[in-house]
Short mmCIF file of C-alpha atoms and ligand atoms in Angstrom, two decimals:
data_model
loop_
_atom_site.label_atom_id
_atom_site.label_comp_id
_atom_site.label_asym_id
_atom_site.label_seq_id
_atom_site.Cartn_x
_atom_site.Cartn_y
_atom_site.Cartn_z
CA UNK Z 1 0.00 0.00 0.00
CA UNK Z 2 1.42 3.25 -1.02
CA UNK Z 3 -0.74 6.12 0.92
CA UNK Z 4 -2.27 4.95 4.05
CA UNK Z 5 -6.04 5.58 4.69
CA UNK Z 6 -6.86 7.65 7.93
CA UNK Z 7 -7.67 4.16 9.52
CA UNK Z 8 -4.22 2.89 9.24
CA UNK Z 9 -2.36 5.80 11.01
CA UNK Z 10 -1.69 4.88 14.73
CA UNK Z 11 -2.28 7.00 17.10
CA UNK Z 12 0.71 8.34 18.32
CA UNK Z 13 1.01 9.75 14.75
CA UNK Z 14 -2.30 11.21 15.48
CA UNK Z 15 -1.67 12.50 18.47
CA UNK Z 16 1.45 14.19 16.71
CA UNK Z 17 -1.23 15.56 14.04
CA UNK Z 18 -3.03 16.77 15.82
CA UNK Z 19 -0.45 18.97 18.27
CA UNK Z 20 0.90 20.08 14.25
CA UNK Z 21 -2.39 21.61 13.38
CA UNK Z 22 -3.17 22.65 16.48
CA UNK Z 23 -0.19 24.80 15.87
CA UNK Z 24 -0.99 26.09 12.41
CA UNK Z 25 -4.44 26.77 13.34
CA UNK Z 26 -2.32 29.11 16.33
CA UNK Z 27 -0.13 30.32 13.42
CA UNK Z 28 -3.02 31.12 11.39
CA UNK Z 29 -4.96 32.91 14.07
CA UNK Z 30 -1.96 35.61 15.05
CA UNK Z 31 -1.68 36.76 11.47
CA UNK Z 32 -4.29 37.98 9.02
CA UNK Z 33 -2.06 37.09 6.11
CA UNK Z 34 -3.26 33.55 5.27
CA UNK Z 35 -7.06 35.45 4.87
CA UNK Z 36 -5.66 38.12 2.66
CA UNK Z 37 -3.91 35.40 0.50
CA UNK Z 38 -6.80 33.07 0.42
CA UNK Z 39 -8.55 35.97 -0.60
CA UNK Z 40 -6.38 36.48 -3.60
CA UNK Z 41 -4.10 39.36 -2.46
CA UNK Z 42 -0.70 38.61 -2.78
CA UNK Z 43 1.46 39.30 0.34
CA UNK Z 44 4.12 36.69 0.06
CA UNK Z 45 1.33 34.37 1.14
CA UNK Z 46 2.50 31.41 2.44
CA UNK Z 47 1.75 27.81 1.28
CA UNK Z 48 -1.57 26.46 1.93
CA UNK Z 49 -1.75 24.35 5.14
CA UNK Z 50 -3.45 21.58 3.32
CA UNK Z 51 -3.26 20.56 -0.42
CA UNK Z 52 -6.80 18.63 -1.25
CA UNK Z 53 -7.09 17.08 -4.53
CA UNK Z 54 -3.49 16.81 -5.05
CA UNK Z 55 -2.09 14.98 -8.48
CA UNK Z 56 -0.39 11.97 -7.66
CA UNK Z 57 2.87 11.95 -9.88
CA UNK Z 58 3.65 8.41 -11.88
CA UNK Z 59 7.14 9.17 -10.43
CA UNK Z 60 5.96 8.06 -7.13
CA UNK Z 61 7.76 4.66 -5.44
CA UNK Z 62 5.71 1.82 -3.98
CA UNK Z 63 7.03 1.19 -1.27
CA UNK Z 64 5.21 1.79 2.13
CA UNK Z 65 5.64 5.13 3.27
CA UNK Z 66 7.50 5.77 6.88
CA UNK Z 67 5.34 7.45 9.61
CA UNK Z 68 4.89 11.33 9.84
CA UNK Z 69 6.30 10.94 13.02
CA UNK Z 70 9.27 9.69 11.58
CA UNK Z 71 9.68 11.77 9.19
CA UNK Z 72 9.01 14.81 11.25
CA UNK Z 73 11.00 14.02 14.61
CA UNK Z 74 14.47 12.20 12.64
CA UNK Z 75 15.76 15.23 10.87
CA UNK Z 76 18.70 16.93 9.90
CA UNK Z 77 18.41 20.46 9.65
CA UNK Z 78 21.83 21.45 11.47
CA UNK Z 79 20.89 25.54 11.59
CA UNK Z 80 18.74 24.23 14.82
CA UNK Z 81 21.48 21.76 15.96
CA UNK Z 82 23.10 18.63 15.43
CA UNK Z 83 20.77 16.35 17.04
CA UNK Z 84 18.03 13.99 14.96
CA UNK Z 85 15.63 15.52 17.71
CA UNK Z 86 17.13 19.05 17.59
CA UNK Z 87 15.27 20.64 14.92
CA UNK Z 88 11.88 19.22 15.55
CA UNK Z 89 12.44 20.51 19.46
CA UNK Z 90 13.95 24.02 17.74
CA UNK Z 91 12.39 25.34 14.37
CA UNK Z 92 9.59 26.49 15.77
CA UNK Z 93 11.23 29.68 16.04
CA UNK Z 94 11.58 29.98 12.06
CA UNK Z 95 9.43 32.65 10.44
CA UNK Z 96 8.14 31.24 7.34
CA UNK Z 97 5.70 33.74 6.30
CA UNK Z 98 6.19 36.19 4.36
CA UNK Z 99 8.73 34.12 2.33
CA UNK Z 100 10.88 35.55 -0.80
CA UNK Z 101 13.35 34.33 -2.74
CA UNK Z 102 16.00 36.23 -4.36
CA UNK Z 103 17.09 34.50 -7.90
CA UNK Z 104 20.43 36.45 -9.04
CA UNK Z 105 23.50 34.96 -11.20
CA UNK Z 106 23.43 34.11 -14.78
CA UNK Z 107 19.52 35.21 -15.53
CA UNK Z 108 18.13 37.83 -17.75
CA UNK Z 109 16.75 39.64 -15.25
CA UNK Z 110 17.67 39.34 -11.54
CA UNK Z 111 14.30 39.31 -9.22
CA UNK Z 112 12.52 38.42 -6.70
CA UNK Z 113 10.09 35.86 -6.27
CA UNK Z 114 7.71 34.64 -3.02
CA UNK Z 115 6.27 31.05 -2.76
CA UNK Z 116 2.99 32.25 -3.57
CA UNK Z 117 4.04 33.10 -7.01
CA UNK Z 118 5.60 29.35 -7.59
CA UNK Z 119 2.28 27.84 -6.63
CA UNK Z 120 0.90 29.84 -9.22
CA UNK Z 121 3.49 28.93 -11.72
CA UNK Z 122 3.61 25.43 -11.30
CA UNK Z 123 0.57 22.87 -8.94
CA UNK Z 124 1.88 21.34 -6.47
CA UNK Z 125 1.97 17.55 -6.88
CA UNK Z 126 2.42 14.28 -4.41
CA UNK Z 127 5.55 12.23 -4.96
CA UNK Z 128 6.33 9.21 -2.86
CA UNK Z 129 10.54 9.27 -2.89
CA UNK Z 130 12.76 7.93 -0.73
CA UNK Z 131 15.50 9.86 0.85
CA UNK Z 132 18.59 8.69 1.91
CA UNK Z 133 21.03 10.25 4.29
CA UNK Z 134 25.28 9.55 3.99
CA UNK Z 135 24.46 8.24 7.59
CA UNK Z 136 22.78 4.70 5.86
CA UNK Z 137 19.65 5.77 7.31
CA UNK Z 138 16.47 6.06 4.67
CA UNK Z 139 12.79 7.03 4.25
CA UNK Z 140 10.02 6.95 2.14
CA UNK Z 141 8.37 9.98 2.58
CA UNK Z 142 5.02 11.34 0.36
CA UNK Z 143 6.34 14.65 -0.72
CA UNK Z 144 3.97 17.50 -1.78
CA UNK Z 145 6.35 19.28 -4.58
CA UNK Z 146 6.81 21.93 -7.33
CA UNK Z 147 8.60 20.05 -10.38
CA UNK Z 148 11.45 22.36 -10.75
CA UNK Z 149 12.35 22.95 -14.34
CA UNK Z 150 8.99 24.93 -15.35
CA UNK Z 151 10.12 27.17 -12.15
CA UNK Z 152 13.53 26.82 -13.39
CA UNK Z 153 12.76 28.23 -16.92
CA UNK Z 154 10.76 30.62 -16.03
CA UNK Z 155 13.62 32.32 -14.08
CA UNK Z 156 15.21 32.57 -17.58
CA UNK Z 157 18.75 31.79 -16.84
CA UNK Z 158 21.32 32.90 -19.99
CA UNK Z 159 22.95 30.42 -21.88
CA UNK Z 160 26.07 30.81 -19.50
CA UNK Z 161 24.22 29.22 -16.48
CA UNK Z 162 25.69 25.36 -16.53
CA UNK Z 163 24.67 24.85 -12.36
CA UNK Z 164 22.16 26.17 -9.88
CA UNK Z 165 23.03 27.07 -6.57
CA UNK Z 166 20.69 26.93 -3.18
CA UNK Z 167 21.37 29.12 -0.30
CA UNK Z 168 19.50 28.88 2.93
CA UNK Z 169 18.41 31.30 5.17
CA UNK Z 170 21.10 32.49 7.47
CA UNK Z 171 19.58 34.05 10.76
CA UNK Z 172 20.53 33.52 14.29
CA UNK Z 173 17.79 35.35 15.85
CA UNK Z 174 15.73 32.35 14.41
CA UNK Z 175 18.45 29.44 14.05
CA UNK Z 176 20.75 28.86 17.01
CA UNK Z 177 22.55 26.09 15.52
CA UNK Z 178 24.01 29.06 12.98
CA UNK Z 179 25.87 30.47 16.16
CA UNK Z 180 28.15 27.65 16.26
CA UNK Z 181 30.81 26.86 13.43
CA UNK Z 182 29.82 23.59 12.22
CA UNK Z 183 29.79 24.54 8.74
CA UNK Z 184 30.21 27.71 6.91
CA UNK Z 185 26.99 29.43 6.94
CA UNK Z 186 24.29 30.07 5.23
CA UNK Z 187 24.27 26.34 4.10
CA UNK Z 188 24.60 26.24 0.19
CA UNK Z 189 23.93 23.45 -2.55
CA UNK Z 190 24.42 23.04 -6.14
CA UNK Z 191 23.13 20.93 -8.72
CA UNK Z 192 24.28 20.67 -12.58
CA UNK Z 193 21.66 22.53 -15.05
CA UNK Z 194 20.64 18.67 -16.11
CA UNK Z 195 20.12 17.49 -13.02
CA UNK Z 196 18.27 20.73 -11.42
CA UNK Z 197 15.91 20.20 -15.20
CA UNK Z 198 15.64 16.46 -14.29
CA UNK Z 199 11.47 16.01 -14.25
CA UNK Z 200 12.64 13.98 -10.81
CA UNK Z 201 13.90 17.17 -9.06
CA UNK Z 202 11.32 19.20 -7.22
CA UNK Z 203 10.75 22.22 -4.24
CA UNK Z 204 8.67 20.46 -1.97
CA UNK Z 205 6.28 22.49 0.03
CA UNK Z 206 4.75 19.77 2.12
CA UNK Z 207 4.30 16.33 2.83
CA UNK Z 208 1.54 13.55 3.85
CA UNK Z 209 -0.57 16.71 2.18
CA UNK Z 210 0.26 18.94 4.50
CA UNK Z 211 2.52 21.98 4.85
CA UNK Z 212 6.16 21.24 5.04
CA UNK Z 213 6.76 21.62 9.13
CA UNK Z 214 9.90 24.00 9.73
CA UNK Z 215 11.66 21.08 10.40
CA UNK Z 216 11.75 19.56 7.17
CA UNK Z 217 12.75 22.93 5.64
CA UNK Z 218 9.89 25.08 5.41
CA UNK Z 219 8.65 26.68 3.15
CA UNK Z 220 10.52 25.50 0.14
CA UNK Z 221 13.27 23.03 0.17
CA UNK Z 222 14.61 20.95 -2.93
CA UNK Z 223 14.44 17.25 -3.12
CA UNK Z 224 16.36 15.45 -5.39
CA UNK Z 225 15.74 12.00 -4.87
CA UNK Z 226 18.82 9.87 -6.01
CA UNK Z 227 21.14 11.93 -4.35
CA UNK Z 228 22.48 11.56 -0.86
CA UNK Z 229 19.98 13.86 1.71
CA UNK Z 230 22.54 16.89 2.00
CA UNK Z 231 21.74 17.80 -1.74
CA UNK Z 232 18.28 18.42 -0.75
CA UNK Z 233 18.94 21.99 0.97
CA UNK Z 234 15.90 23.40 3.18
CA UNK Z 235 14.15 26.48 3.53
CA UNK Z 236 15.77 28.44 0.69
CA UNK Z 237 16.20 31.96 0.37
CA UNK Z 238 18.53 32.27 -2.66
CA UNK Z 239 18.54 30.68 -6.41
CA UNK Z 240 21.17 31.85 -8.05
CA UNK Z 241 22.55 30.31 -11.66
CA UNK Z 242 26.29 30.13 -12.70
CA UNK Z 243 28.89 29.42 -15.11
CA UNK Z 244 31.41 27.49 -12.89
CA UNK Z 245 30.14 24.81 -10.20
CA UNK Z 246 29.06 26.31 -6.75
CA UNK Z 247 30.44 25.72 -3.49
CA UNK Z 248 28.85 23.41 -1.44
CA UNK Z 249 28.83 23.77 2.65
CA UNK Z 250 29.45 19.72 2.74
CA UNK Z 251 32.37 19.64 0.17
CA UNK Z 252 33.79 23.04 1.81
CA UNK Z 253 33.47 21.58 5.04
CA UNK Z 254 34.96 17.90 3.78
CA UNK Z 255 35.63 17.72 0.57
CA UNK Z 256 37.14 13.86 0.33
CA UNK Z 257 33.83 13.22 2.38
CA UNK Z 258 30.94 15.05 0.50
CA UNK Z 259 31.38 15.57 -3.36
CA UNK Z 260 29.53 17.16 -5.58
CA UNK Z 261 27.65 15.40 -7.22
CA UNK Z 262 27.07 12.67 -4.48
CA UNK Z 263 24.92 10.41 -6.10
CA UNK Z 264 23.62 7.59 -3.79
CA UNK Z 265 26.82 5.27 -4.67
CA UNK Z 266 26.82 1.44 -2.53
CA UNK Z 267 29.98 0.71 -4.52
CA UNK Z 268 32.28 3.50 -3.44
CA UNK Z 269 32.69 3.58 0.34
CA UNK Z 270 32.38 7.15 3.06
CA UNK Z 271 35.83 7.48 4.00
CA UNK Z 272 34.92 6.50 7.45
CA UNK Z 273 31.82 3.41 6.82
CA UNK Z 274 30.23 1.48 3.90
CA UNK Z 275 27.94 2.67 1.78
CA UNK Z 276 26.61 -0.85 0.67
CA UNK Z 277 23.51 -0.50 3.42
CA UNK Z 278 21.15 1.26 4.46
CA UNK Z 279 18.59 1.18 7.51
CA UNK Z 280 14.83 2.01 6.79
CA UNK Z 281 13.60 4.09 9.43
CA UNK Z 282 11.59 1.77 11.71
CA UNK Z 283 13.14 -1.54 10.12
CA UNK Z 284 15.10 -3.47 11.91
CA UNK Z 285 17.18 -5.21 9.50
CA UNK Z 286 19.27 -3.07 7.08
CA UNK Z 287 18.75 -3.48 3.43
CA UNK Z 288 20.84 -3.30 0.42
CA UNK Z 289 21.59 0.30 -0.86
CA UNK Z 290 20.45 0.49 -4.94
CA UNK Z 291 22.74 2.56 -7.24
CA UNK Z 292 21.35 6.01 -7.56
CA UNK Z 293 18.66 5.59 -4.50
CA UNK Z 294 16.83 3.12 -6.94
CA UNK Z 295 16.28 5.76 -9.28
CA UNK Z 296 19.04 4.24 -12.05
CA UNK Z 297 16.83 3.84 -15.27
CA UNK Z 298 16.04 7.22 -14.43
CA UNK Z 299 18.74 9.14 -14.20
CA UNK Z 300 21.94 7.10 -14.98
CA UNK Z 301 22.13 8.61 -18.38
CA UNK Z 302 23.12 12.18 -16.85
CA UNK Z 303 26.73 10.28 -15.67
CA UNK Z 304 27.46 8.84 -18.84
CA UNK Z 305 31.29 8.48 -19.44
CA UNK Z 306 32.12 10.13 -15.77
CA UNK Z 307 34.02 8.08 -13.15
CA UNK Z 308 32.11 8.27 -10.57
CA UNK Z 309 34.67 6.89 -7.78
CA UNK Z 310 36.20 9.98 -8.71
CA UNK Z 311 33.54 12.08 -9.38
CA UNK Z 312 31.70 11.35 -5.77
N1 MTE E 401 19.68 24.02 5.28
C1 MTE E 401 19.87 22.72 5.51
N2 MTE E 401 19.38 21.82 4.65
C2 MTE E 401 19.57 20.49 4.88
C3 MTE E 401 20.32 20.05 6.00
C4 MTE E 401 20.82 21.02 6.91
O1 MTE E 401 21.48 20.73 7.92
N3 MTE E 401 20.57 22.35 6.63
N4 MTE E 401 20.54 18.69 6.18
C5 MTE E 401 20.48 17.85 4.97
C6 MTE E 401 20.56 16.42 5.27
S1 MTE E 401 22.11 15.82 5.72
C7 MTE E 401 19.50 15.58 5.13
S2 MTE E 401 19.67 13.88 5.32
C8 MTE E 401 18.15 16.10 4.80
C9 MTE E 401 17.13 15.64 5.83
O2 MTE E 401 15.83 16.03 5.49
P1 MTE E 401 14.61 15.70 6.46
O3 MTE E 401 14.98 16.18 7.83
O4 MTE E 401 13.43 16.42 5.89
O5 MTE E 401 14.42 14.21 6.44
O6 MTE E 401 18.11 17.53 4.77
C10 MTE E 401 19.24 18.14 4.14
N5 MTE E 401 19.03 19.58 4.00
MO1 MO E 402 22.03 13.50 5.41
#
């Protein structure tokens, strides 16, 4: 079963529902911005809480999805620590309304754009994809996302833009972990113009139908799904399109650690563990990691005639 029926959803994932909404409903009632945007005024209106009647993409997997409590209390999101349980304890002090993004580099016209004005451009649409983090740990998770290469060509990069880069907000009045030198703030990812254009690469905005919570990188974060889980940057403030490849806060920070590219790779080994497994949130026993997440017939064609031992 790919999308479980209310029935099916224990209920300590309910109870964890319910405190969520709860919460938006609070969010809701301190602002009058979510009225004016429903009422078609556009304030940098935030994404809808819900999504009904959301397109299910043929790119989904179909395998059963992990709970929303796991998917909403394991995270990595290092701006509110280093802890699994740090940023679902900690984002709630993120401000994700109003939300713009500034889209600079190698376009025809730098601008600005809010979420609001993605919605518009593209619908959102629910993709079951698994993620997988360099720590061997994975989830399926059903991911309510913008396909990014309308968004991407509407931007209008010039022919010199080869790569994309991602920056994340940078704000310590909001994200504590930024106070602390882990990595070189704001975090920043990069993706090759093919691979940002690949019809698997999206912005999610939610998941399980719902709004993305600010742990999972509110309001817009990339996913791209046969990639190792660092790729897919949260809450992004920044698009900007280049010549040259970006820097990346994982390669800066460890570069014969984190490459580039970092396609999900069992054959070549982390400098410190195997890469051949992988356990499933909330499995016990680990399973066997599949060459580019499983997404291979996919996307393989993009690495044709790189080495990717070297090209990590
Ligand atoms: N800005 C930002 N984006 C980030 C991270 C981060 O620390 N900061 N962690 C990455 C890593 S290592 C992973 S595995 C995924 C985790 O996404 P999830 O918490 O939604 O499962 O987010 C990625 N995006
Ligand atoms: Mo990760």
């Amino acid at each position: 079963m790919i999308i479980r029926r209310p029935t099916d959803i224990r209920s300590s994932e309910i109870t964890e529902e319910a405190l969520y909404r709860d919460r938006r409903r609070f969010l809701t009632a301190s602002g009058a911005i979510i009225g004016a945007a429903w009422s078609g005024i556009s304030l940098a209106a935030p994404v809808p809480t819900t999504f009904p009647n959301l397109r299910k993409s043929p790119l989904s997997a179909t395998e059963k999805v992990n709970s929303w409590q796991d998917a909403t209390t394991y995270n990595n999101y290092y701006e509110f620590g280093t802890g699994k349980a740090d940023p679902a304890h900690s984002a709630h002090t993120l401000v994700t309304t109003p939300w713009s993004i500034q889209v600079d580099g190698e376009v025809k016209r730098p601008r600005t754009v809010d979420v609001d004005t993605l919605m518009r451009w593209s619908a959102p649409e629910e993709r079951i994809y698994r993620l997988r983090c360099v720590e061997a740990w994975s989830m399926v998770i059903p991911w309510v996302g913008l396909p990014l290469a309308p968004i991407l060509k509407r931007l209008e990069p010039n022919s010199r833009a080869k790569y994309v880069e991602f920056t994340t907000l940078n704000d310590p009045k909001q994200m504590p972990g930024v106070r602390y030198p882990v990595l070189d703030w704001p975090y920043v990812e990069g993706l090759r113009m093919d691979e940002a254009m690949h019809p698997l690469t999206i912005l999610a905005v939610g998941l399980y139908g719902k709004a993305l919570p600010n742990q999972n990188g509110a309001p817009l974060r990339l996913i791209v799904p046969w990639k190792y889980g660092f790729k897919s940057i949260k809450s992004i403030v920044r698009i900007r399109f280049t010549e040259q490849a970006p820097a990346t806060s994982w390669n800066k920070a460890a570069p014969n650690e984190y490459g580039f590219f970092a396609n999900v790779n069992p054959a070549v080994d982390h400098p410190r563990w195997s890469q051949a497994k992988e356990r499933r949130l909330g499995e016990f026993l680990k399973r066997e990691t599949l060459p580019f997440n499983g997404y291979a017939d996919q996307v393989a064609q993009l690495y044709r005639g790189m080495d990717l031992r070297k090209l990590y």
